[in-house]
């Protein structure tokens, strides 16, 4: 019996010839990633010293720190928190990446997410790095185990395969696909598994769309998501890789928990109703058109890449955001910001009435431009639970960048197929 790409990556990380689902073993990540956040990295720094006597780490090149949360107010509290991270990184010889954008995107730009790599993070959205044939796993508080010992005990997950055919229609993209999957198969369809995307529809998908798709894996219960490497991801990796790499691929006779077939031609825009991304909350856009919104947001680790900014500019070029709508567009990294600016996309959006902000996680978590009681927002953020973007009495709808831009244009949830250029 063959192995999946996930099993091969974990076997290498565990120093084992093969691994099988359900097997528990210590796995040595190539990179152990974190962003600083109150009560998170500062606590781990202290625990490593006080509880384990670790004052300097032995493999500093395997630790990666990002400063991408709580960066928009530049007040004393923010600076104190970030200084703790800067000081720890300097003392340990660990790279601290600041001012470059959202870490899950910047990790790819800086060559950490090369094919075959295994990366762990507290945050589950590191799964977005599966776009490159790497395995990114959000291990939550078990990250401390990795930071202390250099390895983390995990159960080898099973894999569910999604075979994609066809192509996205105008006005439809990866966000519609993941919400369709959740609605069709359930919010626990891939519980404790890895989602693997294959087929001609997967191979034709751009890196941007692969990242956005993989980044939302947790909302099926999955621990991660992954694409097998192909020329698209390998070409990217060759440009940015920090070290030599050896891609691995699923075997034809690998065993899967389930296999699903999805024709991208059949997809339509999807909208997630306020409360959560559970399957019952996902509706076809036809069922929710007309809901008034006063806020719109494109950004987050699952969106805000160049293709989504192009989509918004395509819809809004020469037009104006509806009166009274607060439309925030936040490119996922400073590189993407610069590219969007060079292409003239930011000027188009600004002229339409959008507010363009530099890359951070702060809009997605409600730290910047928080929603007030009674507000309704349409968002490409990663969560729409109560209080995620501000007041617990605000309502957050989620959709694609196409849907968000179309809704910002009209001031109500709008089917982007009505306004997008084919």
One Martini backbone bead per residue (centre of mass of N, CA, C, O) as a GRO file, in nm:
protein
  422
    1UNK     BB    1   0.096   0.036   0.022
    2UNK     BB    2   0.069   0.353  -0.008
    3UNK     BB    3   0.125   0.710   0.018
    4UNK     BB    4   0.079   1.008   0.123
    5UNK     BB    5   0.204   1.314   0.143
    6UNK     BB    6   0.167   1.338   0.447
    7UNK     BB    7   0.305   1.072   0.528
    8UNK     BB    8   0.581   1.144   0.403
    9UNK     BB    9   0.643   1.396   0.566
   10UNK     BB   10   0.622   1.258   0.847
   11UNK     BB   11   0.831   1.040   0.809
   12UNK     BB   12   1.067   1.229   0.779
   13UNK     BB   13   1.016   1.387   1.052
   14UNK     BB   14   1.042   1.090   1.213
   15UNK     BB   15   1.254   0.887   1.089
   16UNK     BB   16   1.069   0.709   0.891
   17UNK     BB   17   0.973   0.501   0.642
   18UNK     BB   18   0.676   0.484   0.768
   19UNK     BB   19   0.329   0.584   0.796
   20UNK     BB   20   0.017   0.557   0.982
   21UNK     BB   21  -0.285   0.590   1.066
   22UNK     BB   22  -0.274   0.654   1.426
   23UNK     BB   23   0.009   0.705   1.462
   24UNK     BB   24   0.237   0.767   1.729
   25UNK     BB   25   0.473   1.044   1.715
   26UNK     BB   26   0.766   1.211   1.677
   27UNK     BB   27   0.797   1.536   1.520
   28UNK     BB   28   1.022   1.726   1.312
   29UNK     BB   29   1.025   2.034   1.237
   30UNK     BB   30   1.144   2.268   1.026
   31UNK     BB   31   0.920   2.472   1.148
   32UNK     BB   32   0.855   2.709   1.422
   33UNK     BB   33   0.567   2.901   1.448
   34UNK     BB   34   0.496   3.257   1.531
   35UNK     BB   35   0.295   3.496   1.692
   36UNK     BB   36   0.249   3.772   1.862
   37UNK     BB   37   0.068   3.750   2.184
   38UNK     BB   38  -0.114   3.790   2.441
   39UNK     BB   39  -0.058   3.496   2.626
   40UNK     BB   40   0.160   3.347   2.442
   41UNK     BB   41   0.464   3.406   2.374
   42UNK     BB   42   0.533   3.531   2.649
   43UNK     BB   43   0.471   3.267   2.802
   44UNK     BB   44   0.668   3.078   2.653
   45UNK     BB   45   0.923   3.222   2.724
   46UNK     BB   46   0.888   3.183   3.031
   47UNK     BB   47   0.859   2.875   3.041
   48UNK     BB   48   1.130   2.796   2.919
   49UNK     BB   49   1.291   2.920   3.157
   50UNK     BB   50   1.135   2.836   3.428
   51UNK     BB   51   1.050   2.521   3.356
   52UNK     BB   52   1.322   2.436   3.151
   53UNK     BB   53   1.594   2.615   3.132
   54UNK     BB   54   1.561   2.793   2.864
   55UNK     BB   55   1.769   3.055   2.727
   56UNK     BB   56   1.865   2.894   2.466
   57UNK     BB   57   1.842   2.782   2.155
   58UNK     BB   58   1.974   2.526   1.941
   59UNK     BB   59   1.768   2.591   1.670
   60UNK     BB   60   1.709   2.892   1.547
   61UNK     BB   61   1.632   2.827   1.238
   62UNK     BB   62   1.343   2.685   1.334
   63UNK     BB   63   1.259   2.964   1.427
   64UNK     BB   64   0.954   3.170   1.385
   65UNK     BB   65   0.875   3.525   1.380
   66UNK     BB   66   0.579   3.733   1.404
   67UNK     BB   67   0.460   4.073   1.332
   68UNK     BB   68   0.082   4.112   1.282
   69UNK     BB   69  -0.037   4.201   1.554
   70UNK     BB   70  -0.100   4.483   1.694
   71UNK     BB   71  -0.002   4.749   1.466
   72UNK     BB   72  -0.211   5.020   1.435
   73UNK     BB   73  -0.157   5.217   1.701
   74UNK     BB   74   0.128   5.261   1.834
   75UNK     BB   75   0.141   5.195   2.129
   76UNK     BB   76   0.272   5.103   2.426
   77UNK     BB   77   0.155   4.820   2.439
   78UNK     BB   78   0.255   4.723   2.171
   79UNK     BB   79   0.559   4.781   2.205
   80UNK     BB   80   0.606   4.600   2.450
   81UNK     BB   81   0.529   4.334   2.321
   82UNK     BB   82   0.729   4.346   2.077
   83UNK     BB   83   0.990   4.374   2.244
   84UNK     BB   84   0.988   4.095   2.363
   85UNK     BB   85   1.027   3.957   2.089
   86UNK     BB   86   1.282   4.095   1.996
   87UNK     BB   87   1.460   4.014   2.239
   88UNK     BB   88   1.431   3.708   2.212
   89UNK     BB   89   1.538   3.684   1.926
   90UNK     BB   90   1.816   3.810   1.978
   91UNK     BB   91   1.907   3.612   2.212
   92UNK     BB   92   1.848   3.344   2.005
   93UNK     BB   93   1.876   3.390   1.688
   94UNK     BB   94   1.586   3.477   1.594
   95UNK     BB   95   1.369   3.545   1.357
   96UNK     BB   96   1.207   3.868   1.306
   97UNK     BB   97   0.907   3.952   1.140
   98UNK     BB   98   0.853   4.295   1.039
   99UNK     BB   99   0.642   4.473   0.824
  100UNK     BB  100   0.540   4.238   0.592
  101UNK     BB  101   0.290   4.094   0.726
  102UNK     BB  102   0.128   3.810   0.708
  103UNK     BB  103   0.275   3.524   0.806
  104UNK     BB  104   0.138   3.309   0.615
  105UNK     BB  105   0.254   3.468   0.367
  106UNK     BB  106   0.552   3.535   0.434
  107UNK     BB  107   0.650   3.242   0.458
  108UNK     BB  108   0.639   3.204   0.152
  109UNK     BB  109   0.816   3.448   0.055
  110UNK     BB  110   1.073   3.333   0.247
  111UNK     BB  111   1.091   3.001   0.208
  112UNK     BB  112   0.941   2.796   0.419
  113UNK     BB  113   0.714   2.669   0.199
  114UNK     BB  114   0.835   2.407   0.093
  115UNK     BB  115   0.841   2.123  -0.050
  116UNK     BB  116   0.810   1.886   0.228
  117UNK     BB  117   0.747   2.054   0.456
  118UNK     BB  118   0.730   2.101   0.820
  119UNK     BB  119   0.481   2.294   0.999
  120UNK     BB  120   0.431   2.480   1.302
  121UNK     BB  121   0.150   2.616   1.492
  122UNK     BB  122  -0.094   2.757   1.670
  123UNK     BB  123  -0.225   2.832   1.400
  124UNK     BB  124  -0.442   2.684   1.161
  125UNK     BB  125  -0.377   2.877   0.898
  126UNK     BB  126  -0.111   2.729   0.806
  127UNK     BB  127  -0.250   2.549   0.588
  128UNK     BB  128  -0.195   2.741   0.340
  129UNK     BB  129   0.095   2.599   0.275
  130UNK     BB  130  -0.024   2.360   0.100
  131UNK     BB  131   0.005   2.499  -0.183
  132UNK     BB  132   0.334   2.394  -0.184
  133UNK     BB  133   0.365   2.100  -0.047
  134UNK     BB  134   0.315   2.161   0.246
  135UNK     BB  135   0.295   2.107   0.608
  136UNK     BB  136   0.046   2.277   0.795
  137UNK     BB  137   0.018   2.283   1.163
  138UNK     BB  138  -0.217   2.340   1.417
  139UNK     BB  139  -0.118   2.276   1.769
  140UNK     BB  140  -0.132   2.488   1.961
  141UNK     BB  141  -0.011   2.430   2.279
  142UNK     BB  142   0.198   2.219   2.154
  143UNK     BB  143   0.420   2.419   2.074
  144UNK     BB  144   0.585   2.401   2.331
  145UNK     BB  145   0.698   2.120   2.282
  146UNK     BB  146   0.858   2.201   2.032
  147UNK     BB  147   1.027   2.433   2.160
  148UNK     BB  148   1.162   2.246   2.377
  149UNK     BB  149   1.230   1.960   2.199
  150UNK     BB  150   1.183   1.979   1.863
  151UNK     BB  151   0.910   1.818   1.908
  152UNK     BB  152   0.591   1.643   1.817
  153UNK     BB  153   0.321   1.475   1.921
  154UNK     BB  154   0.135   1.275   1.677
  155UNK     BB  155  -0.133   1.187   1.488
  156UNK     BB  156  -0.183   1.030   1.214
  157UNK     BB  157  -0.359   1.126   0.949
  158UNK     BB  158  -0.604   1.124   0.752
  159UNK     BB  159  -0.733   1.134   0.408
  160UNK     BB  160  -0.907   1.361   0.198
  161UNK     BB  161  -1.023   1.361  -0.132
  162UNK     BB  162  -1.026   1.624  -0.391
  163UNK     BB  163  -1.170   1.621  -0.707
  164UNK     BB  164  -1.097   1.853  -0.962
  165UNK     BB  165  -1.301   2.009  -1.203
  166UNK     BB  166  -1.278   2.244  -1.411
  167UNK     BB  167  -1.399   2.592  -1.368
  168UNK     BB  168  -1.424   2.900  -1.282
  169UNK     BB  169  -1.646   3.130  -1.284
  170UNK     BB  170  -1.739   3.428  -1.308
  171UNK     BB  171  -1.743   3.529  -0.965
  172UNK     BB  172  -1.570   3.270  -0.882
  173UNK     BB  173  -1.407   3.095  -0.603
  174UNK     BB  174  -1.245   2.946  -0.340
  175UNK     BB  175  -1.455   3.035  -0.128
  176UNK     BB  176  -1.691   2.887  -0.261
  177UNK     BB  177  -1.570   2.607  -0.235
  178UNK     BB  178  -1.537   2.576   0.075
  179UNK     BB  179  -1.837   2.638   0.141
  180UNK     BB  180  -1.947   2.405  -0.023
  181UNK     BB  181  -1.811   2.179   0.132
  182UNK     BB  182  -1.940   2.240   0.404
  183UNK     BB  183  -2.237   2.221   0.308
  184UNK     BB  184  -2.221   1.927   0.182
  185UNK     BB  185  -2.031   1.761   0.418
  186UNK     BB  186  -1.948   1.933   0.661
  187UNK     BB  187  -1.786   2.055   0.962
  188UNK     BB  188  -1.676   1.725   1.008
  189UNK     BB  189  -1.572   1.568   0.745
  190UNK     BB  190  -1.237   1.620   0.836
  191UNK     BB  191  -1.177   1.510   1.105
  192UNK     BB  192  -0.845   1.479   1.173
  193UNK     BB  193  -0.757   1.570   0.885
  194UNK     BB  194  -0.660   1.581   0.540
  195UNK     BB  195  -0.674   1.788   0.264
  196UNK     BB  196  -0.678   1.677  -0.082
  197UNK     BB  197  -0.585   1.825  -0.392
  198UNK     BB  198  -0.704   1.724  -0.715
  199UNK     BB  199  -0.675   1.759  -1.045
  200UNK     BB  200  -0.735   1.980  -1.300
  201UNK     BB  201  -0.855   2.205  -1.116
  202UNK     BB  202  -0.606   2.217  -0.928
  203UNK     BB  203  -0.377   2.261  -1.142
  204UNK     BB  204  -0.518   2.542  -1.249
  205UNK     BB  205  -0.465   2.669  -0.989
  206UNK     BB  206  -0.364   2.917  -0.823
  207UNK     BB  207  -0.182   3.010  -0.560
  208UNK     BB  208  -0.381   3.199  -0.429
  209UNK     BB  209  -0.621   2.995  -0.425
  210UNK     BB  210  -0.480   2.774  -0.268
  211UNK     BB  211  -0.431   2.930  -0.010
  212UNK     BB  212  -0.725   3.007   0.056
  213UNK     BB  213  -0.827   2.716   0.070
  214UNK     BB  214  -0.630   2.592   0.285
  215UNK     BB  215  -0.682   2.808   0.520
  216UNK     BB  216  -0.997   2.674   0.566
  217UNK     BB  217  -0.985   2.374   0.678
  218UNK     BB  218  -1.095   2.384   0.980
  219UNK     BB  219  -1.412   2.400   0.880
  220UNK     BB  220  -1.395   2.060   0.853
  221UNK     BB  221  -1.183   1.962   1.094
  222UNK     BB  222  -0.913   1.999   0.988
  223UNK     BB  223  -0.553   2.018   1.014
  224UNK     BB  224  -0.531   2.027   0.691
  225UNK     BB  225  -0.386   2.116   0.364
  226UNK     BB  226  -0.317   1.990   0.016
  227UNK     BB  227  -0.083   1.995  -0.250
  228UNK     BB  228   0.065   1.874  -0.502
  229UNK     BB  229   0.325   1.917  -0.667
  230UNK     BB  230   0.405   2.153  -0.927
  231UNK     BB  231   0.507   2.382  -1.146
  232UNK     BB  232   0.383   2.616  -0.992
  233UNK     BB  233   0.514   2.557  -0.707
  234UNK     BB  234   0.807   2.503  -0.794
  235UNK     BB  235   0.870   2.778  -0.917
  236UNK     BB  236   0.833   2.931  -0.657
  237UNK     BB  237   1.037   2.776  -0.478
  238UNK     BB  238   1.294   2.836  -0.646
  239UNK     BB  239   1.291   3.148  -0.580
  240UNK     BB  240   1.271   3.118  -0.229
  241UNK     BB  241   1.445   2.913  -0.118
  242UNK     BB  242   1.652   2.845   0.172
  243UNK     BB  243   1.674   2.544   0.069
  244UNK     BB  244   1.695   2.249  -0.015
  245UNK     BB  245   1.462   2.030  -0.198
  246UNK     BB  246   1.210   1.749  -0.165
  247UNK     BB  247   0.961   1.637  -0.318
  248UNK     BB  248   0.635   1.498  -0.261
  249UNK     BB  249   0.400   1.221  -0.331
  250UNK     BB  250   0.131   1.065  -0.400
  251UNK     BB  251   0.022   0.756  -0.432
  252UNK     BB  252  -0.190   0.572  -0.625
  253UNK     BB  253  -0.225   0.353  -0.359
  254UNK     BB  254  -0.340   0.527  -0.165
  255UNK     BB  255  -0.516   0.582   0.134
  256UNK     BB  256  -0.858   0.686   0.195
  257UNK     BB  257  -1.128   0.799   0.368
  258UNK     BB  258  -1.205   0.980   0.109
  259UNK     BB  259  -1.385   1.061  -0.205
  260UNK     BB  260  -1.427   1.359  -0.405
  261UNK     BB  261  -1.635   1.520  -0.649
  262UNK     BB  262  -1.567   1.837  -0.826
  263UNK     BB  263  -1.734   2.081  -1.021
  264UNK     BB  264  -1.654   2.406  -1.086
  265UNK     BB  265  -1.882   2.478  -1.291
  266UNK     BB  266  -2.120   2.442  -1.056
  267UNK     BB  267  -2.048   2.690  -0.909
  268UNK     BB  268  -2.153   2.927  -0.664
  269UNK     BB  269  -2.213   3.169  -0.475
  270UNK     BB  270  -2.126   3.212  -0.127
  271UNK     BB  271  -2.283   3.247   0.205
  272UNK     BB  272  -2.216   3.332   0.539
  273UNK     BB  273  -2.371   3.339   0.818
  274UNK     BB  274  -2.405   3.444   1.111
  275UNK     BB  275  -2.177   3.261   1.369
  276UNK     BB  276  -2.062   3.054   1.135
  277UNK     BB  277  -1.912   2.789   0.917
  278UNK     BB  278  -2.134   2.611   0.915
  279UNK     BB  279  -2.333   2.442   0.704
  280UNK     BB  280  -2.613   2.580   0.788
  281UNK     BB  281  -2.482   2.884   0.720
  282UNK     BB  282  -2.478   2.809   0.419
  283UNK     BB  283  -2.548   3.000   0.120
  284UNK     BB  284  -2.684   3.093  -0.144
  285UNK     BB  285  -2.695   3.401  -0.273
  286UNK     BB  286  -3.000   3.398  -0.351
  287UNK     BB  287  -3.088   3.380  -0.029
  288UNK     BB  288  -2.932   3.691   0.051
  289UNK     BB  289  -3.014   3.900  -0.119
  290UNK     BB  290  -3.041   4.247   0.009
  291UNK     BB  291  -2.866   4.271   0.242
  292UNK     BB  292  -2.766   4.510   0.439
  293UNK     BB  293  -2.454   4.700   0.427
  294UNK     BB  294  -2.176   4.898   0.599
  295UNK     BB  295  -1.957   4.668   0.561
  296UNK     BB  296  -1.628   4.598   0.411
  297UNK     BB  297  -1.390   4.311   0.360
  298UNK     BB  298  -1.049   4.275   0.240
  299UNK     BB  299  -0.872   3.997   0.381
  300UNK     BB  300  -0.634   3.810   0.528
  301UNK     BB  301  -0.497   3.484   0.516
  302UNK     BB  302  -0.753   3.408   0.298
  303UNK     BB  303  -0.678   3.689   0.163
  304UNK     BB  304  -0.559   3.976  -0.020
  305UNK     BB  305  -0.461   3.903  -0.283
  306UNK     BB  306  -0.405   3.988  -0.602
  307UNK     BB  307  -0.660   3.856  -0.724
  308UNK     BB  308  -0.865   3.996  -0.527
  309UNK     BB  309  -0.788   4.285  -0.600
  310UNK     BB  310  -0.858   4.259  -0.897
  311UNK     BB  311  -1.154   4.189  -0.857
  312UNK     BB  312  -1.236   4.452  -0.718
  313UNK     BB  313  -1.138   4.642  -0.947
  314UNK     BB  314  -1.321   4.530  -1.169
  315UNK     BB  315  -1.590   4.615  -1.028
  316UNK     BB  316  -1.497   4.937  -0.944
  317UNK     BB  317  -1.430   5.056  -1.201
  318UNK     BB  318  -1.566   5.373  -1.229
  319UNK     BB  319  -1.682   5.358  -0.939
  320UNK     BB  320  -1.894   5.351  -0.637
  321UNK     BB  321  -1.940   5.327  -0.333
  322UNK     BB  322  -2.179   5.312  -0.132
  323UNK     BB  323  -2.338   5.500   0.067
  324UNK     BB  324  -2.205   5.434   0.395
  325UNK     BB  325  -1.967   5.251   0.311
  326UNK     BB  326  -1.714   5.058   0.472
  327UNK     BB  327  -1.413   4.995   0.281
  328UNK     BB  328  -1.172   4.742   0.340
  329UNK     BB  329  -0.834   4.710   0.212
  330UNK     BB  330  -0.597   4.428   0.282
  331UNK     BB  331  -0.314   4.339   0.211
  332UNK     BB  332  -0.127   4.056   0.308
  333UNK     BB  333   0.126   4.216   0.196
  334UNK     BB  334   0.375   4.427   0.097
  335UNK     BB  335   0.417   4.298  -0.177
  336UNK     BB  336   0.121   4.314  -0.264
  337UNK     BB  337   0.089   4.612  -0.231
  338UNK     BB  338   0.305   4.689  -0.443
  339UNK     BB  339   0.174   4.544  -0.681
  340UNK     BB  340  -0.103   4.687  -0.669
  341UNK     BB  341   0.018   4.965  -0.714
  342UNK     BB  342   0.166   4.911  -0.987
  343UNK     BB  343  -0.122   4.823  -1.127
  344UNK     BB  344  -0.346   5.041  -1.007
  345UNK     BB  345  -0.553   4.918  -0.794
  346UNK     BB  346  -0.552   5.119  -0.554
  347UNK     BB  347  -0.658   5.360  -0.711
  348UNK     BB  348  -0.927   5.241  -0.793
  349UNK     BB  349  -1.029   5.189  -0.503
  350UNK     BB  350  -0.997   5.474  -0.389
  351UNK     BB  351  -1.183   5.613  -0.602
  352UNK     BB  352  -1.434   5.431  -0.499
  353UNK     BB  353  -1.388   5.443  -0.154
  354UNK     BB  354  -1.161   5.294  -0.045
  355UNK     BB  355  -0.972   5.159   0.220
  356UNK     BB  356  -0.622   5.150   0.248
  357UNK     BB  357  -0.416   4.904   0.402
  358UNK     BB  358  -0.183   4.770   0.573
  359UNK     BB  359  -0.051   4.484   0.665
  360UNK     BB  360  -0.275   4.284   0.872
  361UNK     BB  361  -0.485   4.136   1.140
  362UNK     BB  362  -0.672   4.375   1.265
  363UNK     BB  363  -0.941   4.355   1.104
  364UNK     BB  364  -1.018   4.053   1.154
  365UNK     BB  365  -1.014   4.106   1.493
  366UNK     BB  366  -1.124   4.410   1.560
  367UNK     BB  367  -0.892   4.635   1.610
  368UNK     BB  368  -0.958   4.753   1.339
  369UNK     BB  369  -1.240   4.887   1.266
  370UNK     BB  370  -1.472   4.833   1.458
  371UNK     BB  371  -1.762   4.705   1.520
  372UNK     BB  372  -2.090   4.791   1.583
  373UNK     BB  373  -2.381   4.797   1.697
  374UNK     BB  374  -2.575   4.675   1.416
  375UNK     BB  375  -2.375   4.590   1.228
  376UNK     BB  376  -2.301   4.507   0.878
  377UNK     BB  377  -2.086   4.253   0.730
  378UNK     BB  378  -1.870   4.188   0.450
  379UNK     BB  379  -1.632   3.905   0.434
  380UNK     BB  380  -1.286   3.752   0.403
  381UNK     BB  381  -1.256   3.640   0.653
  382UNK     BB  382  -1.224   3.358   0.889
  383UNK     BB  383  -1.453   3.489   1.082
  384UNK     BB  384  -1.818   3.508   1.230
  385UNK     BB  385  -1.824   3.537   1.514
  386UNK     BB  386  -1.907   3.672   1.790
  387UNK     BB  387  -1.688   3.956   1.806
  388UNK     BB  388  -1.457   3.938   1.591
  389UNK     BB  389  -1.504   4.266   1.472
  390UNK     BB  390  -1.632   4.341   1.766
  391UNK     BB  391  -1.928   4.351   1.829
  392UNK     BB  392  -2.169   4.120   1.945
  393UNK     BB  393  -2.403   4.303   1.777
  394UNK     BB  394  -2.283   4.213   1.522
  395UNK     BB  395  -2.274   4.129   1.165
  396UNK     BB  396  -2.126   3.846   0.980
  397UNK     BB  397  -2.044   3.803   0.650
  398UNK     BB  398  -1.934   3.554   0.409
  399UNK     BB  399  -1.705   3.582   0.122
  400UNK     BB  400  -1.592   3.676  -0.155
  401UNK     BB  401  -1.436   3.925  -0.320
  402UNK     BB  402  -1.658   3.958  -0.523
  403UNK     BB  403  -1.893   3.985  -0.318
  404UNK     BB  404  -1.783   4.222  -0.156
  405UNK     BB  405  -1.755   4.428  -0.386
  406UNK     BB  406  -2.049   4.418  -0.484
  407UNK     BB  407  -2.168   4.504  -0.204
  408UNK     BB  408  -2.022   4.776  -0.181
  409UNK     BB  409  -2.155   4.899  -0.437
  410UNK     BB  410  -2.474   4.858  -0.323
  411UNK     BB  411  -2.523   4.793   0.004
  412UNK     BB  412  -2.568   4.485  -0.068
  413UNK     BB  413  -2.613   4.172  -0.114
  414UNK     BB  414  -2.434   4.055  -0.410
  415UNK     BB  415  -2.420   3.922  -0.713
  416UNK     BB  416  -2.133   3.922  -0.900
  417UNK     BB  417  -2.258   3.829  -1.180
  418UNK     BB  418  -2.400   4.116  -1.225
  419UNK     BB  419  -2.093   4.285  -1.243
  420UNK     BB  420  -1.901   4.113  -1.376
  421UNK     BB  421  -1.647   4.056  -1.599
  422UNK     BB  422  -1.608   3.801  -1.838
   0.00000   0.00000   0.00000
